[in-house]
CSV table of C-alpha atoms in Angstrom, one decimal:
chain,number,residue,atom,x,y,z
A,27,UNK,CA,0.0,0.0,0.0
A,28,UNK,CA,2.8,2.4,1.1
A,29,UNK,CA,4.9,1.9,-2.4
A,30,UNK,CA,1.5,1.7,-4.6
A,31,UNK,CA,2.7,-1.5,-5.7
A,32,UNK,CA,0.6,-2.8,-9.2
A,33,UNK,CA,-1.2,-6.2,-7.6
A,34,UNK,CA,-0.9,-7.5,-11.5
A,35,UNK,CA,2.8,-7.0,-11.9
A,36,UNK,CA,5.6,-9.1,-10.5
A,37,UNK,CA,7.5,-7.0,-7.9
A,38,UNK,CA,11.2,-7.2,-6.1
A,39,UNK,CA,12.3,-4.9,-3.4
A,40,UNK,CA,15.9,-4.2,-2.5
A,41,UNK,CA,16.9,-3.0,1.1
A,42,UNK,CA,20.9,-2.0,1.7
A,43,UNK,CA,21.2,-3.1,5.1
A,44,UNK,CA,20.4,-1.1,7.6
A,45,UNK,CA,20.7,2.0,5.6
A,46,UNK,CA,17.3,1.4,4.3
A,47,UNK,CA,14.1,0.5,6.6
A,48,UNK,CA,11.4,0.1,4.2
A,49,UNK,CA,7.5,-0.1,6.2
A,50,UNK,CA,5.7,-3.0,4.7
A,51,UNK,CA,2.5,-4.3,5.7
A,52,UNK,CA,3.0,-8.4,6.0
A,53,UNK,CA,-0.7,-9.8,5.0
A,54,UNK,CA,-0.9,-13.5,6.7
A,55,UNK,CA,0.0,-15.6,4.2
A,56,UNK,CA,2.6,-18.6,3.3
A,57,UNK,CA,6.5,-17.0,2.4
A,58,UNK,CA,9.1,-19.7,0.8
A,59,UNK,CA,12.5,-19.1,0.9
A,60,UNK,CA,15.8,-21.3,-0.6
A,61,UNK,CA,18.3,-20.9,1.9
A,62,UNK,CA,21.0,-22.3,-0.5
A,63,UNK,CA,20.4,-22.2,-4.0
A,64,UNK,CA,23.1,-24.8,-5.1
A,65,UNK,CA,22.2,-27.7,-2.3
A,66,UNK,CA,18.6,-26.6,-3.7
A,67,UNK,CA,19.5,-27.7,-7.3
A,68,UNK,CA,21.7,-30.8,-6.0
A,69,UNK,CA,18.9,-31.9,-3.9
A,70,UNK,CA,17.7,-35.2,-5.9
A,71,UNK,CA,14.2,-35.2,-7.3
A,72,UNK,CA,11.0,-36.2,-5.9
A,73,UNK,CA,8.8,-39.0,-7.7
A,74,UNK,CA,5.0,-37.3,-7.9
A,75,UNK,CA,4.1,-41.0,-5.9
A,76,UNK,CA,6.5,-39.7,-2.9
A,77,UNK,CA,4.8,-36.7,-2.6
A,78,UNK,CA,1.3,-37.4,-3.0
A,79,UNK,CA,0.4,-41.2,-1.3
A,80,UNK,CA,-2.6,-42.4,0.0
A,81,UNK,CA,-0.9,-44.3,2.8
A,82,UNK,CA,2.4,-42.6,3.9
A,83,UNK,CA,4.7,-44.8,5.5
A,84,UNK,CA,5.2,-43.2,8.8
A,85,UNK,CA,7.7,-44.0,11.6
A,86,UNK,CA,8.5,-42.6,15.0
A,87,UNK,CA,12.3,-42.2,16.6
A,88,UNK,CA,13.9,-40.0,19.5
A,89,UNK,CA,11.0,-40.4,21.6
A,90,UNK,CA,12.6,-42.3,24.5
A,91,UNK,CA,14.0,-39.0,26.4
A,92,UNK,CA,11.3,-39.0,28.8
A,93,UNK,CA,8.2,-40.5,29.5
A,94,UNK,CA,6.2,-37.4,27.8
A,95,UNK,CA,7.6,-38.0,24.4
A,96,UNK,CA,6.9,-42.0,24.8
A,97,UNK,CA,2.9,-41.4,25.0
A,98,UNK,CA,3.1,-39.0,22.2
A,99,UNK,CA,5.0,-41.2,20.1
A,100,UNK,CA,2.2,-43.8,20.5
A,101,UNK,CA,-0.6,-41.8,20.0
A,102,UNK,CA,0.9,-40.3,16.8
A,103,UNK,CA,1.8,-44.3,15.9
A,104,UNK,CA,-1.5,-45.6,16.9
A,105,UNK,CA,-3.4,-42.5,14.6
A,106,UNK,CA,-1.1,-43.4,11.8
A,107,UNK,CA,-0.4,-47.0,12.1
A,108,UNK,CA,3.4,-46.6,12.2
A,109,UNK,CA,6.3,-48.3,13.5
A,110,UNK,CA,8.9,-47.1,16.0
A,111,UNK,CA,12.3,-46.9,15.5
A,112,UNK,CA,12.7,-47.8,11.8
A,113,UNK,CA,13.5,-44.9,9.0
A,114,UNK,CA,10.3,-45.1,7.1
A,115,UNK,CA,9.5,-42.2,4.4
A,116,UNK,CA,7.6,-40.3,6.7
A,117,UNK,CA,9.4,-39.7,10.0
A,118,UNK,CA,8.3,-37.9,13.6
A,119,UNK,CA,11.1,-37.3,15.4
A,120,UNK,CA,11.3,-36.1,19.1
A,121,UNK,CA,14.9,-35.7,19.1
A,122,UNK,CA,15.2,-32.3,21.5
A,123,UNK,CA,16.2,-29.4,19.3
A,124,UNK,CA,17.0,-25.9,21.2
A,125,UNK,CA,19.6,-24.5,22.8
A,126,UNK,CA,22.7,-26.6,24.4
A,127,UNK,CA,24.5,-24.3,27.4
A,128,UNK,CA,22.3,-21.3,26.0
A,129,UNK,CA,25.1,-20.8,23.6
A,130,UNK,CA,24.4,-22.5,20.6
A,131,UNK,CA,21.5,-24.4,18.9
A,132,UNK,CA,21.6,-28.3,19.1
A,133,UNK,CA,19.8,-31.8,17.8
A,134,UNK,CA,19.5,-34.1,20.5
A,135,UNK,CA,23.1,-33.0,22.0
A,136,UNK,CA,24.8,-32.7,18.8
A,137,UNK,CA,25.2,-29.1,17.9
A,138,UNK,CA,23.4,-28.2,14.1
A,139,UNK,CA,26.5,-27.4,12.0
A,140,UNK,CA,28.2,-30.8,13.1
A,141,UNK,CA,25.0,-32.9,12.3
A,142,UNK,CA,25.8,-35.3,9.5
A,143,UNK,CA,23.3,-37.0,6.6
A,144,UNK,CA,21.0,-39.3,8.3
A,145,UNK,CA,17.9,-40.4,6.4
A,146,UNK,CA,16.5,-40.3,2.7
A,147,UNK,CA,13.1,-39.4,4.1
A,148,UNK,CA,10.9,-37.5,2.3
A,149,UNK,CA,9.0,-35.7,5.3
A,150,UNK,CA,10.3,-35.2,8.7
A,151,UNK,CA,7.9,-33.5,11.5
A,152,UNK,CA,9.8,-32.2,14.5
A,153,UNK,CA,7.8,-33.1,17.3
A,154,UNK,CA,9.8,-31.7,19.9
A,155,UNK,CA,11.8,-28.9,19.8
A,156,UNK,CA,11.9,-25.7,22.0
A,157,UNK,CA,13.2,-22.7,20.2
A,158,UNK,CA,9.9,-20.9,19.8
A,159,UNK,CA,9.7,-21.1,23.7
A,160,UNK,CA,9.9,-18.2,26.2
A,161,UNK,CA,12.9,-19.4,27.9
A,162,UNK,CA,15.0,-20.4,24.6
A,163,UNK,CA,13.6,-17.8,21.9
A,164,UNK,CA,15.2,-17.0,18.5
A,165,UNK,CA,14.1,-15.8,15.5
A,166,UNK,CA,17.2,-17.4,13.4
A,167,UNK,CA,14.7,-20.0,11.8
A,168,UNK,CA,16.2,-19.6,8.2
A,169,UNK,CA,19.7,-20.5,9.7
A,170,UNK,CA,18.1,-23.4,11.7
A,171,UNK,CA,16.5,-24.4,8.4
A,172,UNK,CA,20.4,-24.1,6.6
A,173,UNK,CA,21.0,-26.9,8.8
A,174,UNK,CA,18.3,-29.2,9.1
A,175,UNK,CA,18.1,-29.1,5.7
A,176,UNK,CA,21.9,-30.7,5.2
A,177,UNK,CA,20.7,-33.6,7.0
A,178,UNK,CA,18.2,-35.1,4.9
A,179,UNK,CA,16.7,-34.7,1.3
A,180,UNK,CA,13.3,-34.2,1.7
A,181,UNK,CA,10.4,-31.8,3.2
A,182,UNK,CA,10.6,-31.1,7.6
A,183,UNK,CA,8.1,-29.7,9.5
A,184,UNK,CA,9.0,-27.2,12.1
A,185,UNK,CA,6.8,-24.5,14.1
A,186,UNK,CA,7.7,-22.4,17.0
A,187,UNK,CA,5.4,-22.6,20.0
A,188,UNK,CA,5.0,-24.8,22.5
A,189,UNK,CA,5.1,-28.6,21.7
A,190,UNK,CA,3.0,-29.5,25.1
A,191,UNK,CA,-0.6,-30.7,24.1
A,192,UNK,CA,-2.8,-32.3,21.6
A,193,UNK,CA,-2.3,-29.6,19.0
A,194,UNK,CA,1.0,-31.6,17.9
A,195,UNK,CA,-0.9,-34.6,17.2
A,196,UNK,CA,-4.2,-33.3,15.4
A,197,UNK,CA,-2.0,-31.9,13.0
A,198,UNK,CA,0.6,-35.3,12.3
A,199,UNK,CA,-3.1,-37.3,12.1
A,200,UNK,CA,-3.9,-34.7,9.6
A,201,UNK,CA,-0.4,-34.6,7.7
A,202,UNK,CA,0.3,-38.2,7.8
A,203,UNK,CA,-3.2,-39.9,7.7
A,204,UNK,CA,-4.2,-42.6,5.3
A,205,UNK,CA,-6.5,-41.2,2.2
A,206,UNK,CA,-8.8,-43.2,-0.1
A,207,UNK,CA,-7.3,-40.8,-2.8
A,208,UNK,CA,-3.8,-39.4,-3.4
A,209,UNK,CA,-3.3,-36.5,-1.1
A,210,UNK,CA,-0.5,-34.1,-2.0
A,211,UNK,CA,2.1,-32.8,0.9
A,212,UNK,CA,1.5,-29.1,0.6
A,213,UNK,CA,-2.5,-30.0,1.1
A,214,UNK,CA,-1.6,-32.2,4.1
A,215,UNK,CA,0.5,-29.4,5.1
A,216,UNK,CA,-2.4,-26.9,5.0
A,217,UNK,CA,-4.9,-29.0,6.2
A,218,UNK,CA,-2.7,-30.3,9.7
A,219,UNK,CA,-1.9,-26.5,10.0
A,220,UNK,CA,-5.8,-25.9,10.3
A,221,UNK,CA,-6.5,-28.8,12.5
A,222,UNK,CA,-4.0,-27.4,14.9
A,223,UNK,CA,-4.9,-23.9,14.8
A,224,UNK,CA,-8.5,-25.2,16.1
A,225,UNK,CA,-6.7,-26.7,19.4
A,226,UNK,CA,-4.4,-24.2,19.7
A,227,UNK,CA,-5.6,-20.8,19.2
A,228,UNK,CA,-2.9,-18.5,20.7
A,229,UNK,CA,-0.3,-19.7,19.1
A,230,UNK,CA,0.7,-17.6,16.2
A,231,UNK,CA,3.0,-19.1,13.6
A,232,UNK,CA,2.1,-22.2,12.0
C-alpha cells in the first residue's frame, strides 16, 4: 500500500542493510524461501508418488528421552499405524532441538552445524523442539532451516510454540493420515496447520 505496488505486476524490493528500513505491511499468508540455491539444485528429485500417497509410510524415533515424548510417540503411531524406531519415508522425530549451554543451537546434544546426513526421508515432523519457547527464543529459523536441511533430502516440518498438548498430534493425524485418494504434501501441510490452529488458538505461527 505504502509503495503503490501494481497487484498484476511481479515485484522485487531491495533493502541495503540497515541503511534502508522500508514499512511494509506483512498480509498473513505462506512465504518460501531457498536458503542455499546450489544444495537446492543438487537436492535429488521427488517422484510425484512420494509426494502425494494415499498411505504414507510413517515411523516414529527419539522419543525415549522421557516418558512425555513415549505417550506422544504412541498416539501419533496408533493415529497413523506406524512403526517405531525404523527410517520409514515419513518420520516424527522427538529428538530435543533448542539450545545446548544457552550458547548454541543443538539436535538431541549434537550441535546443528556438526549434524551429518541421516535419512532419505521424504518428510520429517519435528515433534519436539523448544526454540519458539519463552525461555530459549530465537528468531534465526532460516539458519536453523540451513541446517536441518543438510541432513536429509526431503520436506521437515518445524513451528515455533509450545510442543506440550494435543495440537501436535491433530496436526501429524492430519499430515500423515491414510486417504482413499492421493493426497499431495503441501494440502496435508495446509490441512494439519488448520486442525492445529483449532486446538491451539494463541499460538501464532504455524
Amino acid at each position: 500500500t505504502n509503495l503503490r505496488f501494481n497487484q498484476k505486476n511481479r515485484h522485487y524490493l531491495y533493502t541495503s542493510g540497515i541503511h534502508a528500513v522500508v514499512p511494509l505491511s506483512i498480509p498473513d499468508t505462506e512465504y518460501y524461501a531457498v536458503s542455499s540455491v546450489s544444495d537446492f539444485l543438487l537436492n535429488p528429485p521427488f517422484k510425484l508418488k512420494e509426494i502425494s500417497p494415499k498411505k504414507p509410510s510413517v515411523s516414529a524415533i527419539g522419543y525415549r528421552s522421557s516418558l512425555e515424548n513415549e505417550i506422544s510417540a504412541g498416539l501419533v503411531l496408533w493415529e497413523t499405524n506406524g512403526n517405531k524406531d525404523s527410517l520409514s519415508p515419513y518420520l516424527v522425530d522427538f529428538s530435543e532441538l533448542g539450545w545446548c549451554q544457552s550458547t548454541y543451537l543443538c539436535l538431541d546434544g549434537v550441535a546443528l552445524t556438526a549434524i551429518k546426513p541421516k535419512t532419505n526421508s521424504t518428510a520429517v515432523v519435528y515433534a519436539n523442539q523448544q526454540i519458539g519457547s519463552s525461555l530459549q527464543y530465537t528468531n534465526d529459523f532460516s539458519g536453523i532451516a540451513y541446517y536441518l536441511a543438510k541432513t536429509k533430502k526431503g520436506l521437515f516440518v518445524l513451528h515455533s510454540g509450545t510442543q506440550t498438548g494435543v495440537h501436535n498430534l491433530f496436526f501429524i493425524r492430519q499430515f500423515l493420515g491414510q486417504e482413499e485418494l492421493e493426497k499431495p504434501l503441501h494440502i496435508r501441510l495446509l490441512d494439519g496447520k488448520r486442525a492445529a490452529k483449532i486446538h491451539s488458538i494463541d499460538d501464532r505461527y504455524w
